[in-house]
């Protein structure tokens, strides 16, 4: 246990009930005490009902036995209700104790259960010379939040930006660029917000067209692929230039989104080139990769296609080329053997579910992915347009990410100005940026990952409802209260009784570590969003019911402590979602 860890009262109660169950009925040792938050008391345990059958007694009798065996500790009072529910309340003193303990350390009492875990998070991964699209927005936002949460919980996180930076399409593009020296696509030659990738994207389309219609150009392009793959210096230099220019454009998006990805995290497809041969040889020698009409494939032992035949993973194409499948066989092998990772997360859209299932299966058969190493495809759904249909511009083109972000920031600026017309221009710029970007991130993170969602900017920047702006505002409001109080160092008097609203708030604050543990297990950041939203609402109820600034001491200090811990938890939680919490809004 790390120094600053505060054991949640919820966990302590569950522990006490589990021990009482064992004392009352030794044969039930190890059973789940089923302790939940409750409306009737602080917590409720359904254990007696769940276990009575196994113990062959009446639930009410088992409940009475458990109560008799409870020995105080975290549990203040307990009552049996209905057919055998245990209604449990914790003492006010214990609640104040945990508020004080959480306030006293920088980690808000959260431990580091992931310490020792080496975790790879593969996310963002846009394709070179192609515009980043809304799909990449999701992997970037979700992946970044997971990096933050898991890292905070103590994991050693390896961010891997698996850029699509290799492949036969670059032969075509490089050949085309050479034959069209007039084409402008470098960052500094472009104007009007056009990025190098969007220029390259257009040039690539032109190259493709020429490839399909001009036989001679197609031949020259194929020869160019060979030059690229055999490391011809001029071709390689051209390719590097394309990669660098594209990365510049991606970086603009990353900076704007305020994500943790750095240039060192770019470990694209090309990085694995030198490893492909060894990877393949290992699979062939083990009899896992087999010939199929001249191609080399791994046939799944778990998944069959519509024709009832095993689904293949393409290890080497008939023309000798390597593709997406081959590279991902190399990523998993490298991450396990070289990075020594024991948790591998691949954050991509749910349409790639089969791909990763096959990769994980092959890695298991190859003996790379062994027990104790966890590989997960962190899948997510599609971003739809505000009308719920596929997201396209009015002209039917792909929506530029920068435009989306600009739009969100502009609308955030409008709602913030309306709420707080007195902000000076520089402050307003900053807050609008934080609110607009936060709104986009929160909208993405606050729904269950696999669901599709409609990109509705007006809803995202609303001050009401489950939005990032609402939470940022809730935080700013508490900060304003605390500023008015002079941001004091408060001492809590644990003998002060808690009113129901204060007690509900303290109990919610007690759930922070469990919420983060839940995000860690499920890889669902929306659990954290939901928690922060509940916390903000519990605070509102508390603040409506209880005076803070004009309360008498020592009650005032105790209530200020609740305000402080709520503000710090909101800010910290938003931070783990990658969202900034401004001081004022
Ligand atoms: N570049 C791919 C795309 O745009 C995503 C790569 C995800 N990572 C991986 N290891 N396959 O769809």
Coordinates of C-alpha atoms and ligand atoms in Angstrom, one line a residue:
X1 CA 0.0 0.0 0.0
X2 CA 1.4 3.4 -0.9
X3 CA 1.9 6.0 1.8
X4 CA -1.0 8.2 1.0
X5 CA -3.6 5.6 0.3
X6 CA -6.8 6.0 2.2
X7 CA -8.9 2.9 2.5
X8 CA -12.4 3.8 1.4
X9 CA -15.1 3.4 4.1
X10 CA -17.1 1.4 1.5
X11 CA -14.2 -1.1 1.3
X12 CA -13.8 -1.2 5.1
X13 CA -17.5 -2.0 5.5
X14 CA -17.4 -4.7 2.9
X15 CA -14.3 -6.2 4.7
X16 CA -16.1 -6.1 8.1
X17 CA -19.2 -7.8 6.7
X18 CA -17.0 -10.4 4.9
X19 CA -15.3 -11.2 8.2
X20 CA -18.6 -11.3 10.1
X21 CA -19.9 -13.8 7.5
X22 CA -16.9 -16.0 8.1
X23 CA -17.2 -15.8 11.8
X24 CA -20.9 -16.6 11.8
X25 CA -20.6 -19.4 9.2
X26 CA -17.1 -20.6 8.5
X27 CA -18.3 -22.6 5.5
X28 CA -19.2 -19.3 3.8
X29 CA -15.6 -17.9 4.0
X30 CA -14.6 -15.9 1.0
X31 CA -18.2 -15.1 -0.1
X32 CA -19.0 -11.7 -1.6
X33 CA -20.4 -9.5 1.1
X34 CA -22.4 -7.6 -1.6
X35 CA -22.1 -4.2 0.0
X36 CA -23.7 -1.4 -2.0
X37 CA -24.4 2.3 -1.4
X38 CA -28.0 2.6 -0.3
X39 CA -30.9 5.1 -0.1
X40 CA -32.0 3.7 3.3
X41 CA -28.7 3.8 5.1
X42 CA -25.2 4.5 4.0
X43 CA -24.7 1.0 2.7
X44 CA -26.7 -2.1 2.3
X45 CA -25.6 -5.7 2.2
X46 CA -27.6 -8.4 0.5
X47 CA -25.3 -11.1 1.5
X48 CA -27.8 -12.9 3.8
X49 CA -30.3 -13.3 0.9
X50 CA -27.6 -14.3 -1.5
X51 CA -26.0 -16.9 0.8
X52 CA -28.9 -18.3 2.8
X53 CA -29.6 -21.1 0.4
X54 CA -26.0 -22.3 0.5
X55 CA -26.0 -22.2 4.3
X56 CA -29.4 -23.9 4.4
X57 CA -30.9 -21.4 6.8
X58 CA -33.5 -18.6 6.6
X59 CA -32.1 -15.3 5.3
X60 CA -33.3 -13.5 8.4
X61 CA -31.5 -15.9 10.6
X62 CA -28.3 -15.6 8.6
X63 CA -28.6 -11.8 8.7
X64 CA -29.1 -11.9 12.5
X65 CA -26.0 -14.2 12.8
X66 CA -23.9 -11.8 10.7
X67 CA -25.0 -8.8 12.8
X68 CA -24.1 -10.6 16.0
X69 CA -20.7 -11.3 14.6
X70 CA -20.0 -7.8 13.4
X71 CA -17.5 -6.2 15.7
X72 CA -17.9 -2.4 15.2
X73 CA -14.8 -1.1 13.4
X74 CA -15.9 0.8 10.3
X75 CA -19.5 -0.2 10.9
X76 CA -21.3 2.3 13.1
X77 CA -24.8 0.8 13.3
X78 CA -26.6 -2.0 11.6
X79 CA -30.2 -3.1 11.3
X80 CA -31.8 -6.0 9.6
X81 CA -34.7 -5.0 7.4
X82 CA -37.2 -6.8 5.2
X83 CA -36.4 -10.5 4.5
X84 CA -32.7 -10.1 5.6
X85 CA -31.1 -6.9 4.2
X86 CA -28.4 -5.3 6.4
X87 CA -28.7 -1.6 6.6
X88 CA -25.4 -0.2 7.6
X89 CA -24.4 3.3 8.7
X90 CA -20.9 4.5 9.3
X91 CA -20.1 7.0 12.1
X92 CA -19.8 10.7 11.2
X93 CA -16.4 10.7 12.8
X94 CA -15.2 8.1 10.3
X95 CA -16.6 10.1 7.4
X96 CA -14.8 13.3 8.5
X97 CA -11.7 11.2 9.1
X98 CA -11.6 10.1 5.5
X99 CA -12.3 13.6 4.2
X100 CA -9.3 14.9 6.2
X101 CA -7.1 12.1 5.1
X102 CA -7.8 12.5 1.4
X103 CA -7.2 16.3 1.7
X104 CA -3.9 15.8 3.3
X105 CA -2.1 14.1 0.4
X106 CA -1.5 15.0 -3.3
X107 CA -3.2 11.7 -4.5
X108 CA -6.5 12.4 -2.7
X109 CA -6.0 9.1 -0.9
X110 CA -5.9 7.0 -4.1
X111 CA -3.4 4.1 -4.0
X112 CA -1.3 2.7 -6.9
X113 CA -2.7 -0.8 -7.5
X114 CA -1.1 -0.9 -11.0
X115 CA 2.4 -0.5 -9.8
X116 CA 4.6 -3.1 -11.5
X117 CA 2.4 -3.4 -14.5
X118 CA 4.0 -2.5 -17.8
X119 CA 1.2 -1.3 -20.0
X120 CA 1.3 -0.5 -23.7
X121 CA -1.4 1.8 -25.0
X122 CA -1.6 1.8 -28.8
X123 CA -3.7 4.8 -29.8
X124 CA -4.3 7.6 -32.3
X125 CA -2.3 6.0 -35.1
X126 CA -3.3 8.2 -38.1
X127 CA -2.1 7.4 -41.5
X128 CA 0.7 9.4 -43.2
X129 CA -0.2 11.5 -46.2
X130 CA -3.9 11.2 -45.2
X131 CA -6.1 13.6 -43.3
X132 CA -6.9 12.5 -39.8
X133 CA -10.6 11.8 -39.5
X134 CA -13.1 11.8 -36.7
X135 CA -12.4 8.1 -36.1
X136 CA -8.9 9.1 -35.1
X137 CA -10.4 11.7 -32.8
X138 CA -11.9 9.0 -30.7
X139 CA -8.9 6.7 -30.4
X140 CA -6.8 9.8 -29.5
X141 CA -9.2 11.0 -26.8
X142 CA -10.0 7.6 -25.3
X143 CA -6.4 6.3 -25.5
X144 CA -5.1 9.5 -23.8
X145 CA -7.5 9.2 -20.9
X146 CA -6.6 5.6 -20.3
X147 CA -2.9 6.5 -20.4
X148 CA -3.6 9.1 -17.7
X149 CA -5.8 6.9 -15.5
X150 CA -3.6 3.8 -15.6
X151 CA -0.5 5.9 -15.2
X152 CA -1.9 7.6 -12.1
X153 CA -2.8 4.2 -10.7
X154 CA 0.9 3.3 -10.9
X155 CA 1.3 1.5 -14.3
X156 CA 4.4 2.1 -16.3
X157 CA 2.7 3.2 -19.5
X158 CA 4.3 3.0 -23.0
X159 CA 2.4 5.2 -25.4
X160 CA 2.7 3.8 -29.0
X161 CA 1.5 5.8 -31.9
X162 CA 1.3 3.2 -34.6
X163 CA 1.4 5.6 -37.5
X164 CA 0.4 4.1 -40.9
X165 CA 3.7 5.2 -42.4
X166 CA 4.6 2.2 -44.7
X167 CA 3.1 0.5 -47.7
X168 CA 2.8 0.3 -51.4
X169 CA 0.7 3.5 -51.7
X170 CA 3.8 5.5 -51.0
X171 CA 5.5 4.3 -54.1
X172 CA 2.7 5.7 -56.1
X173 CA 2.7 9.0 -54.2
X174 CA 6.5 9.5 -54.4
X175 CA 6.5 8.8 -58.1
X176 CA 3.7 11.2 -58.7
X177 CA 5.5 14.0 -56.7
X178 CA 8.6 13.5 -58.6
X179 CA 6.8 13.8 -61.9
X180 CA 4.9 16.9 -60.7
X181 CA 7.6 19.2 -59.1
X182 CA 5.1 22.1 -59.3
X183 CA 2.8 20.4 -56.7
X184 CA 2.9 22.3 -53.4
X185 CA 2.4 20.4 -50.2
X186 CA 5.1 21.5 -47.8
X187 CA 3.8 23.1 -44.6
X188 CA 5.4 26.5 -45.3
X189 CA 4.2 26.7 -48.9
X190 CA 0.6 26.3 -48.0
X191 CA -1.9 29.0 -47.1
X192 CA -5.4 29.3 -45.7
X193 CA -5.2 26.6 -43.0
X194 CA -4.5 23.8 -45.4
X195 CA -2.3 21.2 -43.8
X196 CA 0.4 19.2 -45.5
X197 CA -1.6 16.1 -45.0
X198 CA -4.6 17.4 -46.7
X199 CA -2.5 18.6 -49.6
X200 CA -0.9 15.2 -49.8
X201 CA -4.2 13.5 -49.5
X202 CA -5.4 15.3 -52.6
X203 CA -2.1 14.5 -54.5
X204 CA -2.5 10.9 -53.5
X205 CA -6.0 10.8 -55.0
X206 CA -4.6 12.2 -58.2
X207 CA -1.8 9.7 -58.2
X208 CA -4.3 6.9 -57.7
X209 CA -6.3 8.0 -60.6
X210 CA -3.2 8.2 -62.8
X211 CA -2.2 4.7 -61.6
X212 CA -5.5 3.3 -62.6
X213 CA -5.5 4.8 -66.1
X214 CA -1.9 5.1 -67.1
X215 CA -0.2 1.8 -67.5
X216 CA 3.3 3.2 -67.8
X217 CA 2.9 5.3 -64.6
X218 CA 1.6 2.2 -62.8
X219 CA 4.8 0.4 -63.8
X220 CA 7.0 3.3 -62.7
X221 CA 5.1 3.4 -59.4
X222 CA 5.6 -0.3 -58.8
X223 CA 9.3 0.1 -59.4
X224 CA 9.2 2.9 -56.9
X225 CA 7.8 0.7 -54.2
X226 CA 10.7 -1.7 -54.8
X227 CA 13.2 1.3 -54.5
X228 CA 11.5 2.3 -51.2
X229 CA 11.6 -1.1 -49.8
X230 CA 15.2 -1.7 -50.8
X231 CA 16.2 1.5 -49.2
X232 CA 17.1 3.6 -52.3
X233 CA 18.4 6.9 -50.7
X234 CA 16.5 9.4 -52.9
X235 CA 13.2 7.5 -52.5
X236 CA 13.8 7.1 -48.8
X237 CA 14.6 10.8 -48.4
X238 CA 11.3 11.7 -50.1
X239 CA 9.4 9.3 -47.9
X240 CA 11.0 10.8 -44.8
X241 CA 10.0 14.2 -45.9
X242 CA 6.4 13.1 -46.3
X243 CA 6.4 11.5 -42.9
X244 CA 7.8 14.6 -41.3
X245 CA 5.4 16.9 -42.9
X246 CA 2.4 14.7 -42.0
X247 CA 3.6 14.5 -38.4
X248 CA 3.7 18.2 -38.2
X249 CA 0.1 18.4 -39.1
X250 CA -0.8 15.6 -36.6
X251 CA 1.2 17.5 -33.9
X252 CA -1.0 20.6 -34.5
X253 CA -4.0 18.5 -33.7
X254 CA -2.3 16.9 -30.7
X255 CA -1.3 20.3 -29.3
X256 CA -4.7 21.6 -29.8
X257 CA -6.2 18.6 -28.1
X258 CA -3.7 18.8 -25.3
X259 CA -2.9 15.0 -25.4
X260 CA 0.3 13.4 -24.0
X261 CA 1.6 12.0 -27.3
X262 CA 5.1 13.2 -28.1
X263 CA 7.2 12.6 -31.2
X264 CA 9.1 9.8 -29.3
X265 CA 5.8 7.9 -29.1
X266 CA 5.6 7.7 -32.9
X267 CA 6.5 4.1 -33.5
X268 CA 4.9 3.5 -36.8
X269 CA 4.5 0.5 -39.2
X270 CA 7.9 1.2 -40.7
X271 CA 9.6 0.6 -37.4
X272 CA 8.7 -3.1 -37.6
X273 CA 10.2 -3.7 -41.1
X274 CA 13.4 -5.1 -39.8
X275 CA 11.4 -7.5 -37.5
X276 CA 9.0 -8.9 -40.1
X277 CA 11.3 -11.7 -41.3
X278 CA 12.1 -13.0 -37.8
X279 CA 8.4 -12.8 -36.9
X280 CA 7.4 -14.8 -39.9
X281 CA 10.2 -17.3 -39.6
X282 CA 9.1 -18.1 -36.1
X283 CA 5.5 -18.7 -37.2
X284 CA 6.5 -20.9 -40.1
X285 CA 8.9 -22.9 -38.0
X286 CA 6.2 -23.5 -35.4
X287 CA 3.9 -24.7 -38.1
X288 CA 1.5 -21.8 -37.4
X289 CA 1.9 -20.0 -40.6
X290 CA 1.1 -22.2 -43.6
X291 CA 1.0 -21.9 -47.4
X292 CA -2.3 -21.1 -49.1
X293 CA -2.1 -20.8 -52.9
X294 CA 1.3 -19.1 -52.7
X295 CA 0.4 -16.8 -49.9
X296 CA 1.4 -17.4 -46.3
X297 CA -1.5 -17.4 -43.8
X298 CA -2.4 -18.3 -40.2
X299 CA -5.6 -20.1 -40.2
X300 CA -7.8 -19.4 -37.1
X301 CA -8.7 -22.4 -34.9
X302 CA -11.5 -20.3 -33.3
X303 CA -13.2 -18.3 -36.0
X304 CA -14.8 -19.5 -39.2
X305 CA -16.1 -17.4 -42.0
X306 CA -19.5 -17.6 -43.7
X307 CA -18.1 -20.5 -45.8
X308 CA -17.4 -22.4 -42.6
X309 CA -13.7 -22.2 -43.4
X310 CA -11.2 -20.9 -40.9
X311 CA -10.6 -17.2 -41.2
X312 CA -7.0 -16.4 -42.3
X313 CA -4.6 -13.9 -41.1
X314 CA -2.4 -12.7 -44.1
X315 CA 1.2 -13.1 -43.1
X316 CA 2.7 -12.7 -46.6
X317 CA 0.8 -11.9 -49.7
X318 CA 1.2 -13.9 -52.9
X319 CA 3.3 -11.1 -54.4
X320 CA 5.6 -11.3 -51.4
X321 CA 4.3 -8.1 -49.8
X322 CA 3.6 -7.6 -46.1
X323 CA 0.5 -5.8 -44.9
X324 CA -1.4 -4.7 -41.8
X325 CA -1.7 -8.2 -40.4
X326 CA 2.0 -8.9 -40.7
X327 CA 2.9 -5.7 -38.9
X328 CA 0.5 -6.4 -36.0
X329 CA 2.0 -9.8 -35.5
X330 CA 5.3 -8.0 -35.1
X331 CA 3.8 -5.3 -32.8
X332 CA 2.6 -7.9 -30.3
X333 CA 5.8 -9.9 -30.4
X334 CA 7.9 -6.7 -29.9
X335 CA 5.8 -5.3 -27.2
X336 CA 5.9 -8.5 -25.2
X337 CA 9.5 -9.5 -25.9
X338 CA 11.3 -6.1 -26.1
X339 CA 9.1 -3.8 -24.1
X340 CA 8.4 -6.6 -21.6
X341 CA 4.8 -5.4 -21.4
X342 CA 2.3 -7.4 -19.5
X343 CA -0.7 -5.4 -20.5
X344 CA -1.4 -4.5 -24.1
X345 CA -4.2 -2.2 -25.2
X346 CA -5.1 -1.5 -28.8
X347 CA -7.5 1.4 -29.0
X348 CA -9.1 1.2 -32.4
X349 CA -12.7 1.2 -33.7
X350 CA -14.9 -1.8 -33.3
X351 CA -14.7 -2.8 -36.9
X352 CA -11.2 -4.1 -36.2
X353 CA -12.5 -6.6 -33.6
X354 CA -11.9 -9.6 -35.8
X355 CA -8.4 -8.4 -36.8
X356 CA -7.3 -8.2 -33.1
X357 CA -9.0 -11.4 -32.2
X358 CA -6.9 -13.2 -34.8
X359 CA -3.7 -11.4 -33.9
X360 CA -4.2 -12.4 -30.2
X361 CA -5.0 -16.0 -31.1
X362 CA -1.9 -16.3 -33.3
X363 CA 0.3 -14.7 -30.6
X364 CA -1.1 -17.2 -28.0
X365 CA -0.3 -20.1 -30.4
X366 CA 3.1 -18.8 -31.0
X367 CA 3.8 -18.7 -27.3
X368 CA 4.3 -14.9 -27.1
X369 CA 1.1 -14.1 -25.4
X370 CA 1.2 -16.3 -22.3
X371 CA -0.8 -16.4 -19.0
X372 CA -0.3 -13.3 -17.0
X373 CA -0.1 -11.1 -20.1
X374 CA -3.3 -9.4 -20.9
X375 CA -4.1 -8.2 -24.5
X376 CA -7.3 -6.2 -25.1
X377 CA -8.8 -4.6 -28.1
X378 CA -10.3 -1.4 -26.7
X379 CA -13.0 -1.0 -29.3
X380 CA -15.2 2.1 -29.9
X381 CA -18.1 3.0 -32.0
X382 CA -18.6 5.5 -34.8
X383 CA -18.9 9.3 -34.7
X384 CA -22.1 10.3 -36.6
X385 CA -23.1 13.7 -37.8
X386 CA -25.4 15.9 -35.7
X387 CA -28.3 14.3 -37.7
X388 CA -27.3 10.8 -36.7
X389 CA -26.2 9.9 -40.2
X390 CA -22.6 9.2 -41.3
X391 CA -20.4 12.3 -40.6
X392 CA -19.7 14.2 -43.8
X393 CA -19.5 17.8 -44.8
X394 CA -22.4 19.2 -46.8
X395 CA -20.5 18.6 -49.9
X396 CA -20.1 14.9 -48.9
X397 CA -16.4 15.2 -48.0
X398 CA -14.6 14.2 -44.8
X399 CA -14.9 16.6 -42.0
X400 CA -11.6 18.2 -41.0
X401 CA -10.7 17.7 -37.4
X402 CA -9.3 21.2 -37.0
X403 CA -12.6 22.7 -38.3
X404 CA -14.5 20.6 -35.7
X405 CA -12.4 21.9 -32.9
X406 CA -12.6 25.5 -34.1
X407 CA -16.3 25.2 -34.2
X408 CA -16.5 23.7 -30.7
X409 CA -14.3 26.5 -29.3
X410 CA -16.3 29.2 -31.0
X411 CA -19.5 27.9 -29.6
X412 CA -18.0 27.5 -26.1
X413 CA -16.9 31.1 -26.3
X414 CA -20.4 32.2 -27.0
X415 CA -21.9 30.3 -24.0
X416 CA -19.1 31.4 -21.7
X417 CA -19.5 35.1 -22.7
X418 CA -23.2 34.9 -22.1
X419 CA -22.6 33.5 -18.6
X420 CA -19.7 35.8 -17.7
X421 CA -19.7 39.0 -19.8
X422 CA -17.0 40.5 -17.6
X423 CA -14.1 38.3 -18.6
X424 CA -11.2 40.1 -20.3
X425 CA -10.3 39.1 -23.8
X426 CA -7.2 37.1 -23.0
X427 CA -8.9 35.2 -20.2
X428 CA -11.9 34.6 -22.5
X429 CA -9.7 33.1 -25.2
X430 CA -8.1 30.7 -22.8
X431 CA -11.4 29.7 -21.1
X432 CA -13.2 29.2 -24.5
X433 CA -10.3 27.0 -25.6
X434 CA -10.4 24.9 -22.5
X435 CA -14.2 24.7 -22.5
X436 CA -14.5 23.9 -26.2
X437 CA -11.8 21.2 -26.3
X438 CA -13.0 19.9 -22.9
X439 CA -16.6 19.7 -24.3
X440 CA -15.4 17.6 -27.3
X441 CA -13.4 15.2 -25.1
X442 CA -16.1 14.9 -22.5
X443 CA -18.8 14.1 -25.1
X444 CA -16.7 11.4 -26.5
X445 CA -15.7 9.9 -23.1
X446 CA -19.0 10.1 -21.3
X447 CA -20.8 7.5 -23.3
X448 CA -20.0 3.8 -23.3
X449 CA -17.1 3.2 -25.7
X450 CA -18.7 0.8 -28.1
X451 CA -21.8 3.0 -28.7
X452 CA -22.0 5.3 -31.8
X453 CA -22.7 8.9 -31.0
X454 CA -23.8 12.0 -32.8
X455 CA -21.4 14.9 -32.9
X456 CA -23.7 17.7 -31.7
X457 CA -21.7 20.7 -30.7
X458 CA -24.5 22.7 -29.2
X459 CA -25.3 19.9 -26.8
X460 CA -21.6 19.5 -26.0
X461 CA -21.1 23.0 -24.8
X462 CA -24.3 23.3 -22.8
X463 CA -24.0 24.5 -19.2
X464 CA -26.6 22.0 -18.2
X465 CA -26.7 18.2 -18.3
X466 CA -23.9 15.7 -18.3
X467 CA -21.4 17.9 -20.2
X468 CA -17.7 18.9 -19.7
X469 CA -18.8 22.5 -19.5
X470 CA -21.2 21.7 -16.7
X471 CA -18.5 20.0 -14.7
X472 CA -15.9 22.7 -15.4
X473 CA -18.5 25.3 -14.2
X474 CA -19.3 23.2 -11.1
X475 CA -15.6 23.3 -10.3
X476 CA -15.2 27.0 -11.0
X477 CA -18.2 27.8 -8.7
X478 CA -16.7 25.9 -5.8
X479 CA -13.4 27.6 -6.4
X480 CA -15.1 30.9 -6.2
X481 CA -16.6 30.0 -2.8
X482 CA -13.2 29.0 -1.6
X483 CA -11.6 32.2 -2.9
X484 CA -14.2 34.2 -1.0
X485 CA -13.3 32.3 2.1
X486 CA -9.6 33.2 1.5
X487 CA -8.6 29.6 0.6
X488 CA -7.9 28.7 4.2
X489 CA -6.0 25.7 5.5
X490 CA -8.9 24.2 7.4
X491 CA -8.9 21.8 10.3
X492 CA -11.8 19.4 10.5
X493 CA -13.6 18.9 13.8
X494 CA -14.7 15.3 13.6
X495 CA -17.3 15.6 16.4
X496 CA -19.5 17.8 14.2
X497 CA -22.6 15.9 13.0
X498 CA -23.1 15.6 9.3
X499 CA -26.4 16.7 7.7
X500 CA -27.9 14.3 5.2
X501 CA -26.7 16.3 2.2
X502 CA -23.2 16.6 3.6
X503 CA -23.2 12.9 4.4
X504 CA -24.2 12.0 0.9
X505 CA -21.4 14.2 -0.5
X506 CA -18.8 12.7 1.8
X507 CA -20.0 9.2 0.9
X508 CA -19.6 10.1 -2.8
X509 CA -16.1 11.4 -2.3
X510 CA -15.3 8.1 -0.6
X511 CA -16.0 6.4 -3.9
X512 CA -13.3 8.1 -6.0
X513 CA -10.6 5.3 -5.7
X514 CA -13.2 2.6 -6.5
X515 CA -14.3 4.5 -9.5
X516 CA -10.8 4.7 -10.9
X517 CA -10.3 1.0 -10.2
X518 CA -13.4 0.4 -12.1
X519 CA -12.1 2.4 -15.1
X520 CA -8.9 0.4 -14.9
X521 CA -10.8 -2.9 -15.0
X522 CA -13.3 -2.0 -17.7
X523 CA -11.3 0.5 -19.7
X524 CA -14.4 2.6 -19.7
X525 CA -13.7 6.3 -19.0
X526 CA -17.4 7.0 -19.0
X527 CA -17.5 5.5 -15.5
X528 CA -15.3 8.3 -14.3
X529 CA -17.5 10.9 -16.2
X530 CA -20.7 9.5 -14.5
X531 CA -19.0 9.7 -11.1
X532 CA -17.9 13.3 -11.6
X533 CA -21.4 14.2 -12.7
X534 CA -22.9 12.6 -9.6
X535 CA -20.4 14.3 -7.4
X536 CA -21.1 17.7 -8.9
X537 CA -24.8 17.2 -8.4
X538 CA -24.3 16.0 -4.8
X539 CA -22.4 19.1 -4.2
X540 CA -25.2 21.3 -5.6
X541 CA -27.7 19.6 -3.2
X542 CA -25.3 20.1 -0.3
X543 CA -24.7 23.7 -1.1
X544 CA -28.5 24.4 -1.4
X545 CA -29.1 22.7 1.9
X546 CA -26.1 24.0 4.0
X547 CA -24.7 27.4 4.4
X548 CA -20.9 27.5 4.0
X549 CA -19.5 31.0 4.0
X550 CA -21.9 32.4 6.7
X551 CA -22.0 29.3 8.9
X552 CA -20.5 29.5 12.4
X553 CA -17.2 28.0 13.3
X554 CA -16.4 25.1 13.6
X555 CA -19.1 24.0 11.3
X556 CA -17.9 26.5 8.7
X557 CA -14.4 24.9 8.5
X558 CA -15.8 21.4 8.2
X559 CA -18.1 22.5 5.3
X560 CA -15.2 24.3 3.7
X561 CA -13.3 21.1 3.8
X562 CA -16.0 19.4 1.9
X563 CA -15.9 22.1 -0.7
X564 CA -12.1 21.8 -1.0
X565 CA -12.2 18.0 -1.4
X566 CA -15.0 18.2 -3.9
X567 CA -13.2 20.9 -6.0
X568 CA -9.9 19.0 -5.9
X569 CA -11.6 15.7 -6.8
X570 CA -13.5 17.3 -9.7
X571 CA -10.3 19.0 -11.0
X572 CA -8.3 15.8 -10.6
X573 CA -10.9 13.6 -12.2
X574 CA -11.3 16.0 -15.2
X575 CA -7.5 16.0 -15.5
X576 CA -7.6 12.2 -15.8
X577 CA -10.0 12.7 -18.7
X578 CA -7.5 15.1 -20.2
X579 CA -9.8 18.1 -19.5
X580 CA -8.6 21.3 -17.8
X581 CA -10.6 22.8 -15.0
X582 CA -10.3 26.6 -15.1
X583 CA -10.5 28.7 -11.9
X584 CA -13.3 30.8 -13.2
X585 CA -15.8 30.6 -16.1
Ligands
LIG1 N1 -3.5 3.2 -38.7 C1 -4.7 2.4 -38.4 C2 -6.0 3.2 -38.9 O1 -5.9 4.3 -39.2 C3 -4.8 2.2 -36.9 C4 -3.7 1.4 -36.3 C5 -4.0 0.9 -35.0 N2 -3.0 0.1 -34.4 C6 -2.5 -1.1 -34.7 N3 -1.5 -1.6 -34.0 N4 -3.1 -1.8 -35.7 O2 -7.0 2.5 -38.9

